[in-house]
Amino acid sequence: MRHLLSAGEIDRDQAVLILDTAAELGAVTDRSIKKLPTLRGRTVVNLFYEDSTRTRISFEAAAKRLSADVLNFSAKGSSVSKGESLKDTALTLQAMGADAVVLRHGSSGAAHRLAHAGWIDASVINAGDGTHEHPTQALLDAFTIRRHLAPEGGDLAGLSVAIVGDILHSRVARSNVHLLTTLGARVTLVAPPTLIPVGVESWPCAVSYELDPVLDSVDAIMMLRVQSERMQAAYFPSALEYSRLYGLDAARLSRLPEHAIVLHPGPMNRGMEISADVADSSRAVMVEQVANGVNVRMAVLYLLLAGDGKDAG
Ligand code: CP
């Protein structure tokens, strides 16, 4: 694999390899000195055109734990605000000797363009492109689900996962549908009809317009934020009504099977898609998701860069 652009292009064996590698590299996190020399002399650029907390910081932590040099580029405060194009920014990064570019961009397809336009030699990792994909988020979600519900390793065959909320604007949902089904899980998308994408019939998952009927049969439930910043219209009558029909509160939590876990990619809107008591409950694994994100991103950087034939020093 030269780039990581889409969860849809990862096959089962590649996914299991990434998860197993993340588990092995995660052992470094438990040491007092959290560092391996594996990517010494390599340069990883975090190229972020959209805001991020978890993804940017965890890619930086992952690259540093593998001893890579890290350059952080945020569009805000850069020459992008003077009109510089993605191409000219990419050529600048090429001149800086980037070996990997971690790209977050508001346009769906931006990572694919950067990888295949011939502007740079670096590996490109999609850290979220518009409403399209966020493959490392899906990998860290799968890693977290596996750790809780299939701790013996392998894939997620037989597990049932509900993804609830603003599917229409969610790159996390699309990447998770691809990856979780590749790993053998059954996925059900839950949302009001207005927040389900056109063409969802071709996705390898079930769809429910109601949350309550799916609660007692899930092993994991992933709550998604309503992405108001991507909405130009009203997709539901009110926040209160949305929360009443699709929010996960303590009453609904009590109806999940005892072993079921609650995920959220963050950032959360407490009181909207998830109540504060559920977010803080022992069934919620959001903090683990963030920690696992570092392990998974270490694995992705390692697999893309450590075996590419260049001298890592
Ligand atoms: N889950 C996620 O992508 O979070 P950030 O936007 O904070 O990176």
PDB file of C-alpha atoms and ligand atoms in Angstrom:
ATOM      1  CA  MET A   1       0.000   0.000   0.000  1.00  0.00           C
ATOM      2  CA  ARG A   2       1.471   3.382  -1.035  1.00  0.00           C
ATOM      3  CA  HIS A   3      -1.330   5.694   0.128  1.00  0.00           C
ATOM      4  CA  LEU A   4      -4.297   5.386   2.500  1.00  0.00           C
ATOM      5  CA  LEU A   5      -7.151   7.239   0.852  1.00  0.00           C
ATOM      6  CA  SER A   6     -10.277   5.197   1.534  1.00  0.00           C
ATOM      7  CA  ALA A   7     -11.433   2.466   3.887  1.00  0.00           C
ATOM      8  CA  GLY A   8     -13.126   0.974   0.837  1.00  0.00           C
ATOM      9  CA  GLU A   9      -9.773   0.059  -0.686  1.00  0.00           C
ATOM     10  CA  ILE A  10      -8.591  -1.929   2.374  1.00  0.00           C
ATOM     11  CA  ASP A  11      -9.218  -5.680   2.135  1.00  0.00           C
ATOM     12  CA  ARG A  12      -9.788  -7.936   5.151  1.00  0.00           C
ATOM     13  CA  ASP A  13      -6.198  -9.135   5.419  1.00  0.00           C
ATOM     14  CA  GLN A  14      -4.806  -5.593   5.166  1.00  0.00           C
ATOM     15  CA  ALA A  15      -7.265  -4.399   7.818  1.00  0.00           C
ATOM     16  CA  VAL A  16      -6.329  -7.216  10.198  1.00  0.00           C
ATOM     17  CA  LEU A  17      -2.627  -6.496   9.552  1.00  0.00           C
ATOM     18  CA  ILE A  18      -3.102  -2.812  10.431  1.00  0.00           C
ATOM     19  CA  LEU A  19      -5.041  -3.698  13.608  1.00  0.00           C
ATOM     20  CA  ASP A  20      -2.481  -6.324  14.663  1.00  0.00           C
ATOM     21  CA  THR A  21       0.403  -3.914  13.963  1.00  0.00           C
ATOM     22  CA  ALA A  22      -1.390  -1.222  15.997  1.00  0.00           C
ATOM     23  CA  ALA A  23      -1.713  -3.664  18.908  1.00  0.00           C
ATOM     24  CA  GLU A  24       2.013  -4.460  18.759  1.00  0.00           C
ATOM     25  CA  LEU A  25       3.104  -0.833  18.417  1.00  0.00           C
ATOM     26  CA  GLY A  26       0.653   0.130  21.174  1.00  0.00           C
ATOM     27  CA  ALA A  27       2.911  -1.675  23.630  1.00  0.00           C
ATOM     28  CA  VAL A  28       5.334   1.260  23.191  1.00  0.00           C
ATOM     29  CA  THR A  29       2.692   3.540  24.684  1.00  0.00           C
ATOM     30  CA  ASP A  30       2.906   1.625  27.970  1.00  0.00           C
ATOM     31  CA  ARG A  31       6.670   2.186  28.269  1.00  0.00           C
ATOM     32  CA  SER A  32       8.203   5.076  30.219  1.00  0.00           C
ATOM     33  CA  ILE A  33      10.064   6.144  27.037  1.00  0.00           C
ATOM     34  CA  LYS A  34       7.392   6.076  24.314  1.00  0.00           C
ATOM     35  CA  LYS A  35       9.712   6.012  21.299  1.00  0.00           C
ATOM     36  CA  LEU A  36      10.894   3.640  18.556  1.00  0.00           C
ATOM     37  CA  PRO A  37      13.653   4.559  16.038  1.00  0.00           C
ATOM     38  CA  THR A  38      11.690   3.078  13.109  1.00  0.00           C
ATOM     39  CA  LEU A  39      11.051   6.273  11.098  1.00  0.00           C
ATOM     40  CA  ARG A  40      14.168   8.220  12.075  1.00  0.00           C
ATOM     41  CA  GLY A  41      15.082  10.600   9.228  1.00  0.00           C
ATOM     42  CA  ARG A  42      11.589  10.547   7.706  1.00  0.00           C
ATOM     43  CA  THR A  43       9.405  13.641   7.483  1.00  0.00           C
ATOM     44  CA  VAL A  44       5.659  13.542   8.105  1.00  0.00           C
ATOM     45  CA  VAL A  45       3.636  16.654   7.240  1.00  0.00           C
ATOM     46  CA  ASN A  46       0.257  17.270   8.858  1.00  0.00           C
ATOM     47  CA  LEU A  47      -1.560  19.356   6.228  1.00  0.00           C
ATOM     48  CA  PHE A  48      -4.833  20.511   7.757  1.00  0.00           C
ATOM     49  CA  TYR A  49      -7.270  22.730   5.858  1.00  0.00           C
ATOM     50  CA  GLU A  50     -10.058  22.005   8.372  1.00  0.00           C
ATOM     51  CA  ASP A  51     -10.088  22.167  12.148  1.00  0.00           C
ATOM     52  CA  SER A  52      -9.106  19.085  14.112  1.00  0.00           C
ATOM     53  CA  THR A  53      -8.184  18.171  17.659  1.00  0.00           C
ATOM     54  CA  ARG A  54      -7.930  14.366  17.847  1.00  0.00           C
ATOM     55  CA  THR A  55      -6.709  13.498  14.350  1.00  0.00           C
ATOM     56  CA  ARG A  56      -3.983  16.130  14.100  1.00  0.00           C
ATOM     57  CA  ILE A  57      -2.615  15.591  17.590  1.00  0.00           C
ATOM     58  CA  SER A  58      -2.680  11.797  17.329  1.00  0.00           C
ATOM     59  CA  PHE A  59      -0.915  11.787  13.953  1.00  0.00           C
ATOM     60  CA  GLU A  60       1.721  14.063  15.461  1.00  0.00           C
ATOM     61  CA  ALA A  61       2.086  11.808  18.522  1.00  0.00           C
ATOM     62  CA  ALA A  62       2.210   8.698  16.314  1.00  0.00           C
ATOM     63  CA  ALA A  63       4.905  10.100  14.023  1.00  0.00           C
ATOM     64  CA  LYS A  64       6.997  11.328  16.966  1.00  0.00           C
ATOM     65  CA  ARG A  65       6.732   7.969  18.742  1.00  0.00           C
ATOM     66  CA  LEU A  66       8.247   6.432  15.604  1.00  0.00           C
ATOM     67  CA  SER A  67      10.999   9.132  15.649  1.00  0.00           C
ATOM     68  CA  ALA A  68       9.887  10.856  12.435  1.00  0.00           C
ATOM     69  CA  ASP A  69      10.288  14.617  12.008  1.00  0.00           C
ATOM     70  CA  VAL A  70       6.859  16.276  12.021  1.00  0.00           C
ATOM     71  CA  LEU A  71       5.873  19.493  10.248  1.00  0.00           C
ATOM     72  CA  ASN A  72       2.463  20.893  11.144  1.00  0.00           C
ATOM     73  CA  PHE A  73       0.710  23.002   8.531  1.00  0.00           C
ATOM     74  CA  SER A  74      -2.620  24.621   9.216  1.00  0.00           C
ATOM     75  CA  ALA A  75      -4.364  26.506   6.399  1.00  0.00           C
ATOM     76  CA  LYS A  76      -5.322  29.198   8.885  1.00  0.00           C
ATOM     77  CA  GLY A  77      -2.336  31.520   9.177  1.00  0.00           C
ATOM     78  CA  SER A  78      -0.649  30.142   6.025  1.00  0.00           C
ATOM     79  CA  SER A  79      -0.396  31.462   2.466  1.00  0.00           C
ATOM     80  CA  VAL A  80      -3.584  29.539   1.647  1.00  0.00           C
ATOM     81  CA  SER A  81      -5.396  32.612   2.985  1.00  0.00           C
ATOM     82  CA  LYS A  82      -3.621  34.585   0.202  1.00  0.00           C
ATOM     83  CA  GLY A  83      -5.076  32.233  -2.398  1.00  0.00           C
ATOM     84  CA  GLU A  84      -2.307  29.644  -2.722  1.00  0.00           C
ATOM     85  CA  SER A  85      -3.552  26.445  -4.363  1.00  0.00           C
ATOM     86  CA  LEU A  86      -3.314  22.867  -3.109  1.00  0.00           C
ATOM     87  CA  LYS A  87      -0.906  22.200  -5.983  1.00  0.00           C
ATOM     88  CA  ASP A  88       1.514  24.991  -5.011  1.00  0.00           C
ATOM     89  CA  THR A  89       1.278  24.004  -1.350  1.00  0.00           C
ATOM     90  CA  ALA A  90       2.054  20.416  -2.363  1.00  0.00           C
ATOM     91  CA  LEU A  91       5.077  21.517  -4.427  1.00  0.00           C
ATOM     92  CA  THR A  92       6.335  23.414  -1.367  1.00  0.00           C
ATOM     93  CA  LEU A  93       5.987  20.276   0.768  1.00  0.00           C
ATOM     94  CA  GLN A  94       7.802  18.264  -1.916  1.00  0.00           C
ATOM     95  CA  ALA A  95      10.670  20.775  -1.719  1.00  0.00           C
ATOM     96  CA  MET A  96      10.719  20.267   2.078  1.00  0.00           C
ATOM     97  CA  GLY A  97      11.296  16.531   1.530  1.00  0.00           C
ATOM     98  CA  ALA A  98       7.975  15.230   2.857  1.00  0.00           C
ATOM     99  CA  ASP A  99       7.807  11.427   2.985  1.00  0.00           C
ATOM    100  CA  ALA A 100       4.165  11.344   4.089  1.00  0.00           C
ATOM    101  CA  VAL A 101       1.436  13.971   3.937  1.00  0.00           C
ATOM    102  CA  VAL A 102      -1.531  13.627   6.266  1.00  0.00           C
ATOM    103  CA  LEU A 103      -4.270  15.673   4.599  1.00  0.00           C
ATOM    104  CA  ARG A 104      -7.522  16.971   6.039  1.00  0.00           C
ATOM    105  CA  HIS A 105      -9.517  18.992   3.549  1.00  0.00           C
ATOM    106  CA  GLY A 106     -13.055  20.278   3.187  1.00  0.00           C
ATOM    107  CA  SER A 107     -13.396  18.947  -0.363  1.00  0.00           C
ATOM    108  CA  SER A 108     -14.329  15.331  -0.989  1.00  0.00           C
ATOM    109  CA  GLY A 109     -11.631  13.804  -3.209  1.00  0.00           C
ATOM    110  CA  ALA A 110      -8.823  16.182  -2.142  1.00  0.00           C
ATOM    111  CA  ALA A 111      -6.628  13.374  -0.781  1.00  0.00           C
ATOM    112  CA  HIS A 112      -7.091  11.350  -3.973  1.00  0.00           C
ATOM    113  CA  ARG A 113      -6.124  14.405  -6.034  1.00  0.00           C
ATOM    114  CA  LEU A 114      -3.006  15.040  -3.944  1.00  0.00           C
ATOM    115  CA  ALA A 115      -1.965  11.382  -4.194  1.00  0.00           C
ATOM    116  CA  HIS A 116      -2.450  11.007  -7.945  1.00  0.00           C
ATOM    117  CA  ALA A 117      -1.812  14.449  -9.516  1.00  0.00           C
ATOM    118  CA  GLY A 118       1.944  13.894  -9.697  1.00  0.00           C
ATOM    119  CA  TRP A 119       2.782  16.937  -7.561  1.00  0.00           C
ATOM    120  CA  ILE A 120       4.530  14.991  -4.783  1.00  0.00           C
ATOM    121  CA  ASP A 121       6.320  11.688  -4.227  1.00  0.00           C
ATOM    122  CA  ALA A 122       5.093  11.339  -0.633  1.00  0.00           C
ATOM    123  CA  SER A 123       2.574   8.824   0.650  1.00  0.00           C
ATOM    124  CA  VAL A 124      -0.781  10.515   1.201  1.00  0.00           C
ATOM    125  CA  ILE A 125      -2.994   9.649   4.166  1.00  0.00           C
ATOM    126  CA  ASN A 126      -6.577  10.862   4.082  1.00  0.00           C
ATOM    127  CA  ALA A 127      -7.348  12.416   7.477  1.00  0.00           C
ATOM    128  CA  GLY A 128     -10.868  13.391   6.388  1.00  0.00           C
ATOM    129  CA  ASP A 129     -11.991  14.777   3.023  1.00  0.00           C
ATOM    130  CA  GLY A 130     -15.281  16.643   3.006  1.00  0.00           C
ATOM    131  CA  THR A 131     -18.199  14.283   3.540  1.00  0.00           C
ATOM    132  CA  HIS A 132     -16.363  11.436   1.816  1.00  0.00           C
ATOM    133  CA  GLU A 133     -13.994   9.353   3.987  1.00  0.00           C
ATOM    134  CA  HIS A 134     -11.959   9.275   7.180  1.00  0.00           C
ATOM    135  CA  PRO A 135     -10.240   5.878   7.005  1.00  0.00           C
ATOM    136  CA  THR A 136      -7.998   6.102  10.076  1.00  0.00           C
ATOM    137  CA  GLN A 137     -11.054   6.987  12.195  1.00  0.00           C
ATOM    138  CA  ALA A 138     -12.725   3.775  10.981  1.00  0.00           C
ATOM    139  CA  LEU A 139      -9.546   1.812  11.744  1.00  0.00           C
ATOM    140  CA  LEU A 140      -9.376   3.148  15.301  1.00  0.00           C
ATOM    141  CA  ASP A 141     -13.092   2.428  15.768  1.00  0.00           C
ATOM    142  CA  ALA A 142     -12.602  -1.154  14.535  1.00  0.00           C
ATOM    143  CA  PHE A 143      -9.553  -1.493  16.798  1.00  0.00           C
ATOM    144  CA  THR A 144     -11.613  -0.326  19.800  1.00  0.00           C
ATOM    145  CA  ILE A 145     -14.547  -2.622  18.989  1.00  0.00           C
ATOM    146  CA  ARG A 146     -12.183  -5.566  18.504  1.00  0.00           C
ATOM    147  CA  ARG A 147     -10.393  -4.921  21.786  1.00  0.00           C
ATOM    148  CA  HIS A 148     -13.719  -5.011  23.681  1.00  0.00           C
ATOM    149  CA  LEU A 149     -15.757  -7.553  21.770  1.00  0.00           C
ATOM    150  CA  ALA A 150     -13.283  -9.810  19.906  1.00  0.00           C
ATOM    151  CA  PRO A 151     -10.188  -9.676  22.151  1.00  0.00           C
ATOM    152  CA  GLU A 152      -8.797 -12.883  20.684  1.00  0.00           C
ATOM    153  CA  GLY A 153      -8.017 -10.897  17.493  1.00  0.00           C
ATOM    154  CA  GLY A 154      -8.912 -11.608  13.873  1.00  0.00           C
ATOM    155  CA  ASP A 155     -11.954  -9.880  12.414  1.00  0.00           C
ATOM    156  CA  LEU A 156     -15.351  -8.704  13.702  1.00  0.00           C
ATOM    157  CA  ALA A 157     -17.486 -11.492  12.187  1.00  0.00           C
ATOM    158  CA  GLY A 158     -20.930 -11.775  13.743  1.00  0.00           C
ATOM    159  CA  LEU A 159     -20.888  -8.438  15.563  1.00  0.00           C
ATOM    160  CA  SER A 160     -23.679  -5.935  15.057  1.00  0.00           C
ATOM    161  CA  VAL A 161     -22.895  -2.205  14.965  1.00  0.00           C
ATOM    162  CA  ALA A 162     -25.388   0.669  14.751  1.00  0.00           C
ATOM    163  CA  ILE A 163     -24.183   4.058  13.459  1.00  0.00           C
ATOM    164  CA  VAL A 164     -26.637   6.736  14.531  1.00  0.00           C
ATOM    165  CA  GLY A 165     -27.091  10.354  13.501  1.00  0.00           C
ATOM    166  CA  ASP A 166     -26.004  12.654  10.687  1.00  0.00           C
ATOM    167  CA  ILE A 167     -25.006   9.983   8.165  1.00  0.00           C
ATOM    168  CA  LEU A 168     -25.482  12.405   5.254  1.00  0.00           C
ATOM    169  CA  HIS A 169     -22.538  14.620   6.213  1.00  0.00           C
ATOM    170  CA  SER A 170     -20.420  11.935   7.877  1.00  0.00           C
ATOM    171  CA  ARG A 171     -17.140  10.725   6.370  1.00  0.00           C
ATOM    172  CA  VAL A 172     -16.812   8.615   9.524  1.00  0.00           C
ATOM    173  CA  ALA A 173     -20.020   6.716   8.736  1.00  0.00           C
ATOM    174  CA  ARG A 174     -18.994   5.950   5.147  1.00  0.00           C
ATOM    175  CA  SER A 175     -15.519   4.733   6.152  1.00  0.00           C
ATOM    176  CA  ASN A 176     -16.960   2.645   8.972  1.00  0.00           C
ATOM    177  CA  VAL A 177     -19.551   0.994   6.738  1.00  0.00           C
ATOM    178  CA  HIS A 178     -16.746  -0.043   4.362  1.00  0.00           C
ATOM    179  CA  LEU A 179     -14.296  -1.223   6.995  1.00  0.00           C
ATOM    180  CA  LEU A 180     -16.641  -2.856   9.509  1.00  0.00           C
ATOM    181  CA  THR A 181     -18.394  -4.884   6.801  1.00  0.00           C
ATOM    182  CA  THR A 182     -15.027  -5.869   5.301  1.00  0.00           C
ATOM    183  CA  LEU A 183     -14.179  -7.190   8.775  1.00  0.00           C
ATOM    184  CA  GLY A 184     -17.434  -9.209   8.892  1.00  0.00           C
ATOM    185  CA  ALA A 185     -19.633  -6.997  11.088  1.00  0.00           C
ATOM    186  CA  ARG A 186     -23.278  -6.193  10.322  1.00  0.00           C
ATOM    187  CA  VAL A 187     -23.883  -2.450  10.188  1.00  0.00           C
ATOM    188  CA  THR A 188     -27.196  -0.606  10.577  1.00  0.00           C
ATOM    189  CA  LEU A 189     -27.397   3.121   9.852  1.00  0.00           C
ATOM    190  CA  VAL A 190     -29.975   4.961  11.972  1.00  0.00           C
ATOM    191  CA  ALA A 191     -31.128   8.492  11.081  1.00  0.00           C
ATOM    192  CA  PRO A 192     -34.107  10.525   9.958  1.00  0.00           C
ATOM    193  CA  PRO A 193     -34.701  10.130   6.201  1.00  0.00           C
ATOM    194  CA  THR A 194     -33.347  13.646   5.600  1.00  0.00           C
ATOM    195  CA  LEU A 195     -29.945  12.668   7.027  1.00  0.00           C
ATOM    196  CA  ILE A 196     -29.515   9.481   4.960  1.00  0.00           C
ATOM    197  CA  PRO A 197     -27.503   9.907   1.699  1.00  0.00           C
ATOM    198  CA  VAL A 198     -29.089   9.322  -1.690  1.00  0.00           C
ATOM    199  CA  GLY A 199     -27.892   5.955  -3.044  1.00  0.00           C
ATOM    200  CA  VAL A 200     -27.501   4.331   0.374  1.00  0.00           C
ATOM    201  CA  GLU A 201     -29.225   1.218  -1.063  1.00  0.00           C
ATOM    202  CA  SER A 202     -25.909   0.361  -2.714  1.00  0.00           C
ATOM    203  CA  TRP A 203     -24.043   0.488   0.625  1.00  0.00           C
ATOM    204  CA  PRO A 204     -23.479  -2.908   2.297  1.00  0.00           C
ATOM    205  CA  CYS A 205     -25.624  -2.121   5.347  1.00  0.00           C
ATOM    206  CA  ALA A 206     -29.167  -1.915   6.687  1.00  0.00           C
ATOM    207  CA  VAL A 207     -30.993   1.368   7.297  1.00  0.00           C
ATOM    208  CA  SER A 208     -33.482   2.206  10.063  1.00  0.00           C
ATOM    209  CA  TYR A 209     -35.327   5.490  10.480  1.00  0.00           C
ATOM    210  CA  GLU A 210     -35.970   4.638  14.133  1.00  0.00           C
ATOM    211  CA  LEU A 211     -33.448   4.130  16.925  1.00  0.00           C
ATOM    212  CA  ASP A 212     -35.510   2.295  19.547  1.00  0.00           C
ATOM    213  CA  PRO A 213     -36.089  -0.953  17.572  1.00  0.00           C
ATOM    214  CA  VAL A 214     -32.338  -1.546  17.045  1.00  0.00           C
ATOM    215  CA  LEU A 215     -31.182  -0.995  20.625  1.00  0.00           C
ATOM    216  CA  ASP A 216     -31.553  -4.512  22.015  1.00  0.00           C
ATOM    217  CA  SER A 217     -29.629  -6.217  19.208  1.00  0.00           C
ATOM    218  CA  VAL A 218     -26.415  -4.170  18.939  1.00  0.00           C
ATOM    219  CA  ASP A 219     -22.962  -5.024  20.240  1.00  0.00           C
ATOM    220  CA  ALA A 220     -21.685  -1.496  19.630  1.00  0.00           C
ATOM    221  CA  ILE A 221     -23.469   1.781  18.992  1.00  0.00           C
ATOM    222  CA  MET A 222     -21.681   4.736  17.407  1.00  0.00           C
ATOM    223  CA  MET A 223     -23.265   8.131  17.917  1.00  0.00           C
ATOM    224  CA  LEU A 224     -22.473  10.864  15.368  1.00  0.00           C
ATOM    225  CA  ARG A 225     -22.511  14.624  15.760  1.00  0.00           C
ATOM    226  CA  VAL A 226     -25.035  16.672  13.783  1.00  0.00           C
ATOM    227  CA  GLN A 227     -22.682  18.642  11.508  1.00  0.00           C
ATOM    228  CA  SER A 228     -24.476  21.992  11.501  1.00  0.00           C
ATOM    229  CA  GLU A 229     -21.475  23.642   9.815  1.00  0.00           C
ATOM    230  CA  ARG A 230     -22.120  21.543   6.663  1.00  0.00           C
ATOM    231  CA  MET A 231     -25.890  22.229   6.599  1.00  0.00           C
ATOM    232  CA  GLN A 232     -27.492  24.924   4.452  1.00  0.00           C
ATOM    233  CA  ALA A 233     -31.044  23.931   5.362  1.00  0.00           C
ATOM    234  CA  ALA A 234     -33.104  22.557   8.235  1.00  0.00           C
ATOM    235  CA  TYR A 235     -32.887  18.755   8.231  1.00  0.00           C
ATOM    236  CA  PHE A 236     -35.133  18.227  11.292  1.00  0.00           C
ATOM    237  CA  PRO A 237     -37.712  20.394  13.080  1.00  0.00           C
ATOM    238  CA  SER A 238     -35.716  21.188  16.239  1.00  0.00           C
ATOM    239  CA  ALA A 239     -32.705  20.082  18.282  1.00  0.00           C
ATOM    240  CA  LEU A 240     -35.091  18.965  21.028  1.00  0.00           C
ATOM    241  CA  GLU A 241     -37.057  16.715  18.697  1.00  0.00           C
ATOM    242  CA  TYR A 242     -33.867  15.293  17.170  1.00  0.00           C
ATOM    243  CA  SER A 243     -32.525  14.514  20.614  1.00  0.00           C
ATOM    244  CA  ARG A 244     -35.799  12.903  21.721  1.00  0.00           C
ATOM    245  CA  LEU A 245     -35.919  10.596  18.680  1.00  0.00           C
ATOM    246  CA  TYR A 246     -32.234   9.908  17.997  1.00  0.00           C
ATOM    247  CA  GLY A 247     -30.290  10.874  21.120  1.00  0.00           C
ATOM    248  CA  LEU A 248     -28.705   8.254  23.365  1.00  0.00           C
ATOM    249  CA  ASP A 249     -29.755   8.916  26.950  1.00  0.00           C
ATOM    250  CA  ALA A 250     -29.659   6.820  30.121  1.00  0.00           C
ATOM    251  CA  ALA A 251     -33.049   5.190  29.418  1.00  0.00           C
ATOM    252  CA  ARG A 252     -31.896   4.019  25.984  1.00  0.00           C
ATOM    253  CA  LEU A 253     -28.491   2.983  27.331  1.00  0.00           C
ATOM    254  CA  SER A 254     -30.264   0.650  29.781  1.00  0.00           C
ATOM    255  CA  ARG A 255     -31.898  -1.140  26.840  1.00  0.00           C
ATOM    256  CA  LEU A 256     -28.586  -2.075  25.189  1.00  0.00           C
ATOM    257  CA  PRO A 257     -27.211  -5.582  25.825  1.00  0.00           C
ATOM    258  CA  GLU A 258     -24.972  -5.589  28.915  1.00  0.00           C
ATOM    259  CA  HIS A 259     -21.797  -6.097  26.903  1.00  0.00           C
ATOM    260  CA  ALA A 260     -22.542  -3.351  24.333  1.00  0.00           C
ATOM    261  CA  ILE A 261     -20.214  -0.364  24.107  1.00  0.00           C
ATOM    262  CA  VAL A 262     -20.872   3.244  23.082  1.00  0.00           C
ATOM    263  CA  LEU A 263     -18.544   4.987  20.622  1.00  0.00           C
ATOM    264  CA  HIS A 264     -18.382   8.551  19.340  1.00  0.00           C
ATOM    265  CA  PRO A 265     -15.691   9.906  16.980  1.00  0.00           C
ATOM    266  CA  GLY A 266     -15.829  13.333  18.610  1.00  0.00           C
ATOM    267  CA  PRO A 267     -16.290  16.158  18.979  1.00  0.00           C
ATOM    268  CA  MET A 268     -19.471  15.416  20.964  1.00  0.00           C
ATOM    269  CA  ASN A 269     -22.469  17.681  21.348  1.00  0.00           C
ATOM    270  CA  ARG A 270     -23.478  16.676  24.858  1.00  0.00           C
ATOM    271  CA  GLY A 271     -27.238  16.969  25.270  1.00  0.00           C
ATOM    272  CA  MET A 272     -27.878  16.569  21.527  1.00  0.00           C
ATOM    273  CA  GLU A 273     -26.885  13.161  20.128  1.00  0.00           C
ATOM    274  CA  ILE A 274     -25.618  11.881  23.487  1.00  0.00           C
ATOM    275  CA  SER A 275     -26.526  12.861  27.042  1.00  0.00           C
ATOM    276  CA  ALA A 276     -23.769  13.886  29.441  1.00  0.00           C
ATOM    277  CA  ASP A 277     -24.413  10.912  31.748  1.00  0.00           C
ATOM    278  CA  VAL A 278     -24.052   8.453  28.854  1.00  0.00           C
ATOM    279  CA  ALA A 279     -20.904  10.209  27.609  1.00  0.00           C
ATOM    280  CA  ASP A 280     -19.406   9.846  31.094  1.00  0.00           C
ATOM    281  CA  SER A 281     -20.659   6.286  31.710  1.00  0.00           C
ATOM    282  CA  SER A 282     -18.455   3.197  31.959  1.00  0.00           C
ATOM    283  CA  ARG A 283     -20.005   1.892  28.705  1.00  0.00           C
ATOM    284  CA  ALA A 284     -18.639   4.870  26.728  1.00  0.00           C
ATOM    285  CA  VAL A 285     -15.208   4.283  25.181  1.00  0.00           C
ATOM    286  CA  MET A 286     -14.438   7.696  23.664  1.00  0.00           C
ATOM    287  CA  VAL A 287     -11.244   8.244  25.633  1.00  0.00           C
ATOM    288  CA  GLU A 288     -10.027   4.779  24.612  1.00  0.00           C
ATOM    289  CA  GLN A 289     -10.847   5.621  20.988  1.00  0.00           C
ATOM    290  CA  VAL A 290      -8.514   8.610  21.179  1.00  0.00           C
ATOM    291  CA  ALA A 291      -5.707   6.561  22.741  1.00  0.00           C
ATOM    292  CA  ASN A 292      -6.213   3.781  20.200  1.00  0.00           C
ATOM    293  CA  GLY A 293      -6.042   6.394  17.444  1.00  0.00           C
ATOM    294  CA  VAL A 294      -2.370   6.954  18.209  1.00  0.00           C
ATOM    295  CA  ASN A 295      -1.641   3.210  17.949  1.00  0.00           C
ATOM    296  CA  VAL A 296      -3.554   2.864  14.685  1.00  0.00           C
ATOM    297  CA  ARG A 297      -1.851   5.917  13.158  1.00  0.00           C
ATOM    298  CA  MET A 298       1.544   4.572  14.219  1.00  0.00           C
ATOM    299  CA  ALA A 299       0.652   1.345  12.395  1.00  0.00           C
ATOM    300  CA  VAL A 300      -0.424   3.187   9.245  1.00  0.00           C
ATOM    301  CA  LEU A 301       2.730   5.340   9.159  1.00  0.00           C
ATOM    302  CA  TYR A 302       4.888   2.296   9.860  1.00  0.00           C
ATOM    303  CA  LEU A 303       3.292   0.165   7.142  1.00  0.00           C
ATOM    304  CA  LEU A 304       3.406   2.981   4.560  1.00  0.00           C
ATOM    305  CA  LEU A 305       6.900   4.271   5.290  1.00  0.00           C
ATOM    306  CA  ALA A 306       9.040   1.628   6.976  1.00  0.00           C
ATOM    307  CA  GLY A 307       8.981  -0.817   4.089  1.00  0.00           C
ATOM    308  CA  ASP A 308       9.147   1.547   1.124  1.00  0.00           C
ATOM    309  CA  GLY A 309      12.747   0.787   0.292  1.00  0.00           C
ATOM    310  CA  LYS A 310      14.132   4.187   1.339  1.00  0.00           C
ATOM    311  CA  ASP A 311      16.864   4.195   3.966  1.00  0.00           C
ATOM    312  CA  ALA A 312      15.246   5.079   7.284  1.00  0.00           C
ATOM    313  CA  GLY A 313      18.646   5.553   8.902  1.00  0.00           C
TER     314      GLY A 313
HETATM  315  N1   CP B   1     -12.776  12.319  15.032  1.00  0.00           N
HETATM  316  C1   CP B   1     -12.153  13.383  14.520  1.00  0.00           C
HETATM  317  O1   CP B   1     -11.813  13.405  13.347  1.00  0.00           O
HETATM  318  O2   CP B   1     -11.917  14.398  15.416  1.00  0.00           O
HETATM  319  P1   CP B   1     -11.147  15.748  15.046  1.00  0.00           P
HETATM  320  O3   CP B   1     -12.016  16.525  14.086  1.00  0.00           O
HETATM  321  O4   CP B   1     -10.971  16.452  16.368  1.00  0.00           O
HETATM  322  O5   CP B   1      -9.848  15.375  14.421  1.00  0.00           O
END
